[in-house]
Coordinates of C-alpha atoms in Angstrom, one line a residue:
M98 CA 165.5 44.3 -2.8
R99 CA 165.3 47.1 -0.2
Q100 CA 164.0 49.4 -3.0
Y101 CA 161.0 47.1 -3.7
F102 CA 160.3 46.7 0.1
A103 CA 160.1 50.6 0.4
I104 CA 157.7 50.8 -2.5
F105 CA 155.6 48.1 -0.9
I106 CA 155.4 49.9 2.4
L107 CA 154.5 53.2 0.6
A108 CA 151.7 51.5 -1.3
L109 CA 150.3 50.1 2.0
I110 CA 150.3 53.6 3.5
L111 CA 148.4 55.0 0.4
V112 CA 145.8 52.2 0.6
F113 CA 145.1 52.6 4.2
S114 CA 145.0 56.4 4.0
S115 CA 142.5 56.2 1.2
C116 CA 140.2 54.2 3.5
R117 CA 140.2 56.9 6.3
T118 CA 136.8 58.2 7.2
D119 CA 138.0 61.5 8.8
F120 CA 136.1 63.5 6.2
D121 CA 133.0 61.3 5.8
T122 CA 130.0 63.4 6.5
V123 CA 126.6 62.8 8.1
A124 CA 123.4 64.5 7.2
S125 CA 122.6 67.7 9.0
T126 CA 120.1 67.2 11.9
G127 CA 118.9 70.7 12.2
D128 CA 121.3 71.7 15.0
L129 CA 123.1 74.5 13.2
K130 CA 123.8 77.7 15.2
F131 CA 123.9 81.2 13.7
S132 CA 125.6 84.5 14.5
R133 CA 122.2 86.2 14.3
D134 CA 118.6 85.1 13.6
T135 CA 117.8 88.1 11.4
V136 CA 120.1 90.0 9.0
Y137 CA 119.1 93.6 8.6
L138 CA 120.6 95.1 5.4
D139 CA 119.9 98.7 6.4
T140 CA 118.1 101.1 4.1
V141 CA 118.8 101.2 0.4
F142 CA 117.4 103.3 -2.4
K143 CA 115.5 101.5 -5.1
N144 CA 117.7 99.7 -7.6
I145 CA 120.9 100.7 -5.9
G146 CA 122.9 97.7 -4.5
S147 CA 123.4 97.4 -0.8
S148 CA 126.6 96.8 1.1
T149 CA 127.6 93.2 1.8
Y150 CA 126.4 91.7 5.1
Q151 CA 127.7 88.6 6.9
L152 CA 126.1 85.6 8.5
K153 CA 128.2 83.0 10.3
V154 CA 127.0 79.4 10.5
Y155 CA 128.3 77.1 13.2
N156 CA 128.5 73.3 13.5
R157 CA 128.9 72.6 17.2
S158 CA 128.7 68.8 16.9
K159 CA 131.5 66.3 16.8
N160 CA 130.6 65.2 13.3
D161 CA 131.4 66.5 9.9
I162 CA 128.0 67.3 8.3
S163 CA 126.5 67.8 4.9
I164 CA 123.7 70.4 4.6
P165 CA 121.5 69.1 1.7
I166 CA 120.4 72.6 0.7
I167 CA 120.9 76.2 1.6
Q168 CA 118.6 78.5 -0.4
L169 CA 116.6 81.7 -0.4
K170 CA 112.9 81.0 0.3
K171 CA 111.9 83.0 -2.7
G172 CA 114.3 81.0 -4.9
L173 CA 115.6 82.3 -8.1
S174 CA 113.1 85.3 -8.0
S175 CA 114.6 86.6 -4.8
K176 CA 116.2 90.1 -4.9
Y177 CA 118.8 88.9 -2.4
R178 CA 122.0 87.1 -3.5
M179 CA 124.5 85.1 -1.5
T180 CA 127.9 83.5 -1.5
V181 CA 128.5 80.5 0.8
D182 CA 132.1 80.0 1.7
G183 CA 133.1 81.7 -1.5
M184 CA 130.8 79.6 -3.7
A185 CA 128.3 81.3 -6.0
G186 CA 125.8 78.4 -6.2
N187 CA 122.9 78.7 -8.6
N188 CA 122.8 82.5 -9.3
G189 CA 123.6 83.1 -5.6
K190 CA 120.2 81.7 -4.6
I191 CA 120.5 77.9 -4.2
F192 CA 123.4 75.8 -2.8
K193 CA 123.3 72.0 -2.5
D194 CA 125.3 69.6 -0.4
V195 CA 127.3 72.1 1.5
T196 CA 129.9 70.4 3.8
L197 CA 130.6 71.9 7.3
L198 CA 133.3 70.2 9.4
A199 CA 132.9 69.4 13.1
K200 CA 133.4 72.3 15.4
D201 CA 133.8 74.6 12.4
S202 CA 131.9 77.4 10.8
L203 CA 131.2 78.9 7.4
Y204 CA 130.5 82.4 6.2
I205 CA 127.5 83.5 4.1
F206 CA 127.7 87.0 2.5
I207 CA 124.4 88.6 1.5
E208 CA 123.6 91.6 -0.8
T209 CA 120.4 92.9 -2.4
T210 CA 119.3 95.2 -5.2
A211 CA 115.5 95.8 -5.1
D212 CA 112.9 98.2 -6.5
I213 CA 110.3 100.0 -4.3
T214 CA 107.7 97.8 -6.1
D215 CA 109.3 94.7 -4.6
A216 CA 108.7 96.0 -1.0
N217 CA 105.6 95.7 1.2
P218 CA 103.5 98.8 0.3
T219 CA 102.6 99.5 3.9
D220 CA 106.1 99.6 5.4
F221 CA 108.4 99.5 2.3
L222 CA 110.2 96.4 3.7
Y223 CA 111.6 93.8 1.4
T224 CA 112.0 90.4 3.2
D225 CA 113.1 86.9 2.5
E226 CA 114.6 84.0 4.4
I227 CA 117.7 81.8 4.1
E228 CA 116.5 78.2 4.5
F229 CA 118.9 75.5 5.8
D230 CA 117.8 71.9 4.9
S231 CA 114.1 71.1 4.8
G232 CA 111.3 69.1 6.5
V233 CA 111.9 68.4 10.2
N234 CA 115.5 69.7 10.0
L235 CA 114.5 73.0 8.4
Q236 CA 116.2 76.1 10.0
K237 CA 115.7 79.7 8.9
V238 CA 117.4 83.1 9.1
A239 CA 115.3 86.2 8.2
L240 CA 116.5 88.9 5.8
V241 CA 115.0 92.4 6.1
T242 CA 115.7 95.5 4.0
L243 CA 114.0 98.9 3.9
I244 CA 113.6 100.1 0.3
Q245 CA 113.3 103.9 0.0
D246 CA 111.8 105.6 -3.0
A247 CA 113.6 108.7 -4.3
V248 CA 113.7 111.2 -7.1
F249 CA 116.8 110.4 -9.3
L250 CA 118.5 113.2 -11.1
Y251 CA 121.3 112.4 -13.5
P252 CA 122.9 113.3 -16.9
N253 CA 121.1 112.1 -20.0
Q254 CA 122.8 109.7 -22.4
N255 CA 123.8 111.2 -25.8
P256 CA 123.0 109.3 -29.0
D257 CA 126.7 108.3 -29.3
G258 CA 126.5 106.7 -25.8
T259 CA 128.4 109.4 -23.9
K260 CA 126.9 111.1 -20.9
E261 CA 125.6 114.7 -20.9
K262 CA 128.2 117.2 -19.6
I263 CA 128.4 120.7 -18.3
K264 CA 131.4 123.0 -18.1
I265 CA 132.8 123.8 -14.6
E266 CA 135.9 125.9 -14.3
G267 CA 136.8 125.3 -17.9
K268 CA 136.4 121.6 -17.8
D269 CA 133.7 119.3 -19.1
V270 CA 132.3 117.1 -16.3
D271 CA 129.4 114.6 -16.2
G272 CA 126.5 116.8 -15.3
F273 CA 123.2 118.4 -16.3
Y274 CA 121.2 121.6 -15.6
L275 CA 118.2 121.4 -13.4
N276 CA 115.0 121.9 -15.4
E277 CA 112.0 123.8 -14.0
N278 CA 109.8 122.1 -16.6
D279 CA 111.1 118.5 -16.5
P280 CA 108.4 116.2 -18.0
E281 CA 108.9 113.5 -15.4
N282 CA 110.0 115.4 -12.2
G283 CA 108.3 118.8 -12.7
N284 CA 110.2 121.7 -11.4
E285 CA 113.7 120.4 -10.5
L286 CA 114.7 123.8 -9.1
I287 CA 112.5 123.2 -6.0
F288 CA 113.6 120.4 -3.6
T289 CA 110.8 119.4 -1.2
K290 CA 110.7 116.9 1.7
Q291 CA 108.2 114.6 -0.1
K292 CA 110.9 112.2 -1.3
P293 CA 114.7 112.2 -0.9
Y294 CA 116.8 113.1 -4.0
V295 CA 119.7 111.2 -5.4
I296 CA 122.1 113.1 -7.7
Y297 CA 124.5 111.5 -10.2
G298 CA 127.1 113.8 -11.7
Y299 CA 126.9 117.6 -11.1
A300 CA 123.4 119.1 -10.9
G301 CA 123.8 122.6 -12.3
V302 CA 121.8 125.8 -11.8
S303 CA 121.9 127.9 -14.9
E304 CA 122.2 131.7 -15.3
N305 CA 119.5 133.8 -13.6
K306 CA 117.9 130.7 -12.0
T307 CA 117.5 130.0 -8.3
V308 CA 117.5 126.6 -6.7
I309 CA 115.4 126.3 -3.5
F310 CA 115.7 123.6 -0.8
E311 CA 112.6 123.6 1.4
A312 CA 112.7 122.6 5.1
G313 CA 113.2 118.8 5.5
A314 CA 114.7 118.2 2.1
R315 CA 117.1 115.3 1.9
V316 CA 119.7 115.3 -0.9
H317 CA 122.1 112.3 -1.5
F318 CA 125.0 112.6 -3.9
H319 CA 126.6 109.7 -5.6
A320 CA 130.4 109.3 -5.8
N321 CA 132.0 112.2 -7.7
S322 CA 128.8 114.2 -7.8
G323 CA 127.8 117.6 -6.5
L324 CA 125.8 120.8 -6.9
Y325 CA 127.0 123.6 -9.2
I326 CA 125.6 127.1 -8.8
G327 CA 126.5 128.9 -12.1
D328 CA 127.2 132.4 -13.0
K329 CA 124.4 134.8 -11.9
A330 CA 122.6 131.8 -10.4
S331 CA 121.4 131.6 -6.7
L332 CA 121.0 129.1 -3.9
Q333 CA 118.4 129.3 -1.2
I334 CA 118.3 126.8 1.6
N335 CA 115.3 127.3 3.8
G336 CA 115.7 124.8 6.6
T337 CA 114.3 125.5 10.1
A338 CA 115.0 124.4 13.6
S339 CA 114.2 120.8 14.5
T340 CA 112.9 119.4 17.7
T341 CA 114.4 115.9 17.6
E342 CA 117.8 114.4 16.8
K343 CA 116.3 113.2 13.4
L344 CA 116.8 116.8 12.2
E345 CA 113.4 116.7 10.6
N346 CA 113.4 120.3 9.5
E347 CA 117.0 120.6 8.5
V348 CA 118.1 120.4 4.9
I349 CA 120.6 117.5 4.7
F350 CA 123.3 117.0 2.0
E351 CA 125.2 113.7 2.2
G352 CA 126.3 110.6 0.2
D353 CA 123.9 108.0 -1.2
R354 CA 125.1 105.1 0.9
L355 CA 122.6 104.9 3.7
E356 CA 124.2 102.0 5.7
S357 CA 125.5 103.0 9.1
L358 CA 129.0 101.9 8.0
Y359 CA 129.0 105.0 5.7
S360 CA 127.5 107.5 8.1
D361 CA 130.9 109.3 8.9
I362 CA 133.2 108.4 6.0
P363 CA 134.6 111.5 4.3
G364 CA 134.8 112.1 0.6
Q365 CA 131.7 110.2 -0.6
W366 CA 130.8 113.0 -2.9
K367 CA 132.4 116.2 -4.3
S368 CA 131.1 119.6 -3.3
V369 CA 128.6 122.4 -3.5
L370 CA 130.5 124.7 -5.9
F371 CA 129.6 128.3 -6.3
A372 CA 130.9 129.8 -9.6
N373 CA 132.5 133.1 -10.2
G374 CA 129.7 135.5 -10.4
S375 CA 127.0 133.5 -8.7
M376 CA 124.9 135.7 -6.4
N377 CA 122.3 136.1 -3.6
H378 CA 122.9 132.9 -1.6
N379 CA 121.1 132.3 1.7
I380 CA 121.8 129.1 3.7
N381 CA 119.8 128.4 6.8
H382 CA 119.7 125.1 8.8
L383 CA 121.8 123.0 6.5
T384 CA 123.6 119.9 7.6
L385 CA 126.3 118.8 5.2
K386 CA 128.7 115.9 5.6
N387 CA 131.1 113.5 4.0
A388 CA 132.1 115.6 1.0
V389 CA 135.5 116.5 -0.4
V390 CA 134.8 120.2 0.0
G391 CA 131.6 121.2 1.7
L392 CA 130.8 124.7 0.4
D393 CA 133.2 126.0 -2.2
F394 CA 132.9 129.7 -3.1
K395 CA 134.8 130.9 -6.1
N396 CA 134.5 134.7 -6.4
P397 CA 130.8 135.0 -5.8
Y398 CA 129.3 138.4 -6.8
N399 CA 127.8 139.6 -3.5
N400 CA 127.1 138.8 0.2
I401 CA 126.4 135.2 1.3
T402 CA 124.5 134.5 4.5
I403 CA 125.1 131.2 6.3
Q404 CA 123.1 130.6 9.5
N405 CA 122.6 127.6 11.8
T406 CA 124.6 125.3 9.6
Q407 CA 126.7 122.2 10.4
I408 CA 129.4 120.8 8.2
Y409 CA 131.3 117.6 9.0
N410 CA 133.8 115.1 7.7
C411 CA 135.2 116.8 4.6
V412 CA 138.4 115.5 3.0
E413 CA 139.8 119.0 2.3
Y414 CA 137.7 121.9 3.6
G415 CA 134.3 122.5 5.3
I416 CA 134.1 125.9 3.8
L417 CA 136.5 127.2 1.2
A418 CA 135.9 130.8 0.4
Q419 CA 137.9 132.6 -2.4
N420 CA 137.4 136.4 -2.4
A421 CA 133.9 135.9 -1.0
Q422 CA 131.6 138.0 1.2
I423 CA 130.2 135.9 4.0
T424 CA 128.1 136.7 7.0
G425 CA 128.0 133.6 9.2
E426 CA 126.0 133.0 12.4
N427 CA 125.7 129.8 14.4
I428 CA 128.0 127.7 12.2
V429 CA 129.6 124.5 13.4
I430 CA 132.4 122.8 11.4
N431 CA 134.5 119.7 12.4
Y432 CA 136.7 117.1 10.7
A433 CA 138.4 118.6 7.7
G434 CA 141.7 117.3 6.2
L435 CA 143.1 120.8 5.5
A436 CA 140.9 123.4 7.3
S437 CA 137.4 123.6 8.7
L438 CA 137.2 127.2 7.4
S439 CA 139.6 128.5 4.8
C440 CA 139.3 132.1 3.4
V441 CA 141.8 132.7 0.6
Y442 CA 142.6 135.5 -1.9
G443 CA 141.0 138.1 0.4
G444 CA 137.4 138.9 0.8
N445 CA 135.1 140.2 3.5
Y446 CA 134.0 137.9 6.4
K447 CA 132.1 138.3 9.6
F448 CA 131.4 135.2 11.8
T449 CA 129.5 135.4 15.0
H450 CA 128.7 132.7 17.6
C451 CA 130.4 130.0 15.5
T452 CA 132.2 126.8 16.6
F453 CA 135.1 126.0 14.3
N454 CA 136.7 122.8 15.5
N455 CA 139.0 120.3 13.7
N456 CA 139.6 116.8 15.1
W457 CA 141.0 115.4 11.8
S458 CA 143.5 112.6 12.5
T459 CA 146.6 114.3 11.3
P460 CA 148.5 117.2 13.1
S461 CA 148.8 119.5 10.2
Q462 CA 145.2 120.8 9.7
F463 CA 143.6 124.0 11.0
S464 CA 140.2 125.1 12.2
V465 CA 140.5 128.5 10.7
S466 CA 143.0 129.7 8.0
L467 CA 143.0 133.2 6.5
S468 CA 145.0 134.4 3.5
N469 CA 145.1 137.3 1.1
S470 CA 147.0 135.4 -1.6
L471 CA 146.4 132.6 -4.0
T472 CA 149.2 130.7 -5.8
G473 CA 149.0 131.2 -9.5
A474 CA 146.6 134.1 -9.4
V475 CA 147.1 137.3 -11.3
P476 CA 147.7 139.3 -9.2
E477 CA 148.6 136.7 -6.6
S478 CA 147.3 138.8 -3.7
N479 CA 143.9 140.4 -3.1
A480 CA 142.6 142.6 -0.2
L481 CA 141.3 140.9 2.9
A482 CA 139.0 143.8 3.6
Q483 CA 137.7 142.2 6.8
A484 CA 137.8 138.9 8.7
T485 CA 136.0 139.4 12.0
F486 CA 135.2 136.7 14.6
N487 CA 132.9 137.5 17.5
N488 CA 132.0 135.2 20.4
C489 CA 133.5 132.2 18.5
I490 CA 135.4 129.1 19.5
I491 CA 138.4 128.1 17.4
Y492 CA 139.6 124.7 18.7
G493 CA 140.7 121.2 17.8
S494 CA 143.2 118.4 18.1
S495 CA 146.3 120.2 16.6
T496 CA 148.7 122.4 18.6
N497 CA 147.7 125.5 16.6
E498 CA 144.3 125.8 15.1
F499 CA 144.5 129.3 13.8
N500 CA 146.6 130.2 10.7
L501 CA 147.3 133.6 9.1
N502 CA 149.1 133.8 5.7
K503 CA 149.7 137.5 5.0
N504 CA 151.0 138.9 1.7
S505 CA 152.2 142.4 2.3
N506 CA 151.2 143.5 -1.2
S507 CA 147.5 143.7 -0.2
P508 CA 145.5 144.7 2.9
F509 CA 145.1 142.1 5.6
V510 CA 142.5 143.2 8.1
Y511 CA 141.4 140.8 10.8
Q512 CA 140.0 140.9 14.3
L513 CA 139.0 138.4 17.0
N514 CA 136.7 139.6 19.8
N515 CA 135.7 137.5 22.8
C516 CA 136.9 134.2 21.3
L517 CA 138.3 131.0 22.7
L518 CA 141.3 130.1 20.7
K519 CA 143.8 127.2 20.6
F520 CA 147.3 128.3 19.7
S521 CA 149.7 126.4 22.0
S522 CA 153.1 127.2 20.7
S523 CA 154.9 130.5 21.6
S524 CA 155.5 132.7 18.7
T525 CA 157.4 135.9 18.0
N526 CA 155.4 136.4 14.8
P527 CA 153.6 139.8 15.1
L528 CA 150.5 138.2 13.7
Y529 CA 150.0 136.1 16.8
Q530 CA 150.4 138.4 19.7
F531 CA 147.0 137.5 21.3
K532 CA 147.6 139.3 24.6
T533 CA 149.3 142.5 23.5
D534 CA 147.9 143.2 20.0
T535 CA 144.7 145.0 20.9
E536 CA 144.1 146.0 17.3
H537 CA 143.5 142.4 16.3
Y538 CA 142.7 140.6 19.5
N539 CA 140.3 141.5 22.3
N540 CA 139.4 139.3 25.3
I541 CA 141.0 136.1 23.9
I542 CA 140.7 132.9 26.0
L543 CA 143.9 131.1 25.0
N544 CA 144.3 127.3 25.2
E545 CA 141.5 126.6 27.7
N546 CA 139.3 123.5 27.1
P547 CA 135.8 124.2 25.9
K548 CA 134.7 120.8 27.2
F549 CA 132.5 119.9 24.3
Y550 CA 129.9 117.2 25.0
K551 CA 130.9 114.6 22.5
P552 CA 133.2 116.1 19.8
S553 CA 133.9 112.6 18.3
E554 CA 130.2 112.4 17.5
N555 CA 130.1 116.1 16.3
K556 CA 128.2 117.2 19.4
F557 CA 129.6 120.5 20.4
N558 CA 127.2 121.5 23.2
I559 CA 128.8 122.9 26.3
D560 CA 127.8 123.2 29.9
K561 CA 128.7 125.5 32.8
T562 CA 132.1 123.9 33.3
S563 CA 133.3 125.0 29.9
A564 CA 135.8 127.7 29.5
A565 CA 133.4 129.2 27.0
F566 CA 130.6 129.6 29.5
A567 CA 129.3 133.2 29.8
K568 CA 132.4 134.6 28.2
G569 CA 130.7 136.3 25.2
N570 CA 130.1 140.0 24.7
Q571 CA 126.5 141.1 24.7
V572 CA 127.3 143.5 21.8
Y573 CA 127.6 140.6 19.4
L574 CA 124.7 138.6 20.7
I575 CA 122.7 136.4 18.3
P576 CA 119.5 135.9 20.3
L577 CA 119.0 132.2 19.5
D578 CA 121.6 129.5 19.2
I579 CA 121.8 126.9 16.5
L580 CA 119.1 124.8 18.1
G581 CA 116.7 127.7 18.5
I582 CA 117.4 128.1 22.2
A583 CA 117.4 131.6 23.7
R584 CA 120.9 132.8 24.8
T585 CA 121.4 134.2 28.2
S586 CA 123.4 137.3 29.2
P587 CA 126.3 137.4 29.1
P588 CA 126.2 134.8 26.2
D589 CA 128.3 131.7 25.9
L590 CA 130.9 131.4 23.1
G591 CA 130.2 129.3 20.1
A592 CA 127.1 128.1 18.4
Y593 CA 125.4 126.5 21.4
Q594 CA 123.8 127.9 24.5
S595 CA 125.0 125.9 27.5
Q596 CA 122.9 123.2 28.9
D597 CA 123.3 120.4 31.4
F598 CA 124.5 117.3 29.6
P599 CA 122.4 114.1 29.6
K600 CA 123.4 111.7 32.4

């Protein structure tokens, strides 16, 4: 009997619970609140998908509500797509009878893929609206995206469906050689500022060809892509000084994600790789960022000139030089997982008025590393004929930012003149006797703070309070700094002439 009574009570509970109205909804009355009234999806290249952006929708009322419709104003033809609380709706465009509980919220995630022809021809903006409900209860949130036209360079597809490949260091990689008579793009060996360029795979420069980047050129590399300067090929980067922070006259190499989220993420593309036997390279006013290795020199044939160049946020190296000959002036490098500047397997180097810094997040990286050896090479050592640093700053977040790896089987010649250097640990190693070894070190400022303006933002300007102020030697003077500002006498150390910082 007690068993039947218990079943009876359970049945009553189920009946009454099924009659609860806790989750009954009322129609939306147009009182929704939003985390923003306009969603800007940043700039995208034509036909390249954007990142995903978020809109939060709030129900501030005491009632559970039903929103009859959430839709894009342009409907199924819209180039935007959404998910609403994880639901895909009708092709990501139209959602019906969406429930939103009292004092609760829901998330809408928005993306776009649009062509330049979809945008307004006067301002290249593609716009739409998210509509909530209709009639007197209609509420809207605007969507805005800037669509940027570009020249796209990529490997062709072979008849068998595979991609075109080129050989780099003995390996076949997705890539193509730039064509000076391309039927669609014209001369692909000359990069202008008329449109940005987007490169997929490795863009190669073939033997006896020269690739030229004119002032203001913008080059965006897709993931795992890069630029390959082949045997007997040359690179000429002809940027000039800019007058604004937009760097309008710089040549800029970076990834192809334009959203602000990606502005400082390392490793978005591979490298500018200089092959064994490449020759006659001149680089002026280049800004390169977010690569794996920025400039990668593998036994180039003759001298390389690098001037007024900035390299940031590389997973491994800013500059990796293997048995190279480099003359560098007004170079700034920061954030590299292994070393900002690494010169291996010997070579011949002269750097003047450069700022080598490394604020990578681990304690094991260097700003400058020099070596006359290379693991696995035959022979494994090679002469470091010269490595001279004049009026430079070598600094960063590690205890020691200067590394020497000497193999006694080959010459190892180096000298630092009027440099600010961070090397905080005491060492009995004869390579690091900064105060007593006058053959290798002259007028070294050791472990004093250069007081960079904003190093976390890659702004390495200094002012009169810096330990690098007026500590340079006039003998090594480069008349203009990296910004084109005249240096005073005696000059400051590093790539920047001192100025008063903005208040």
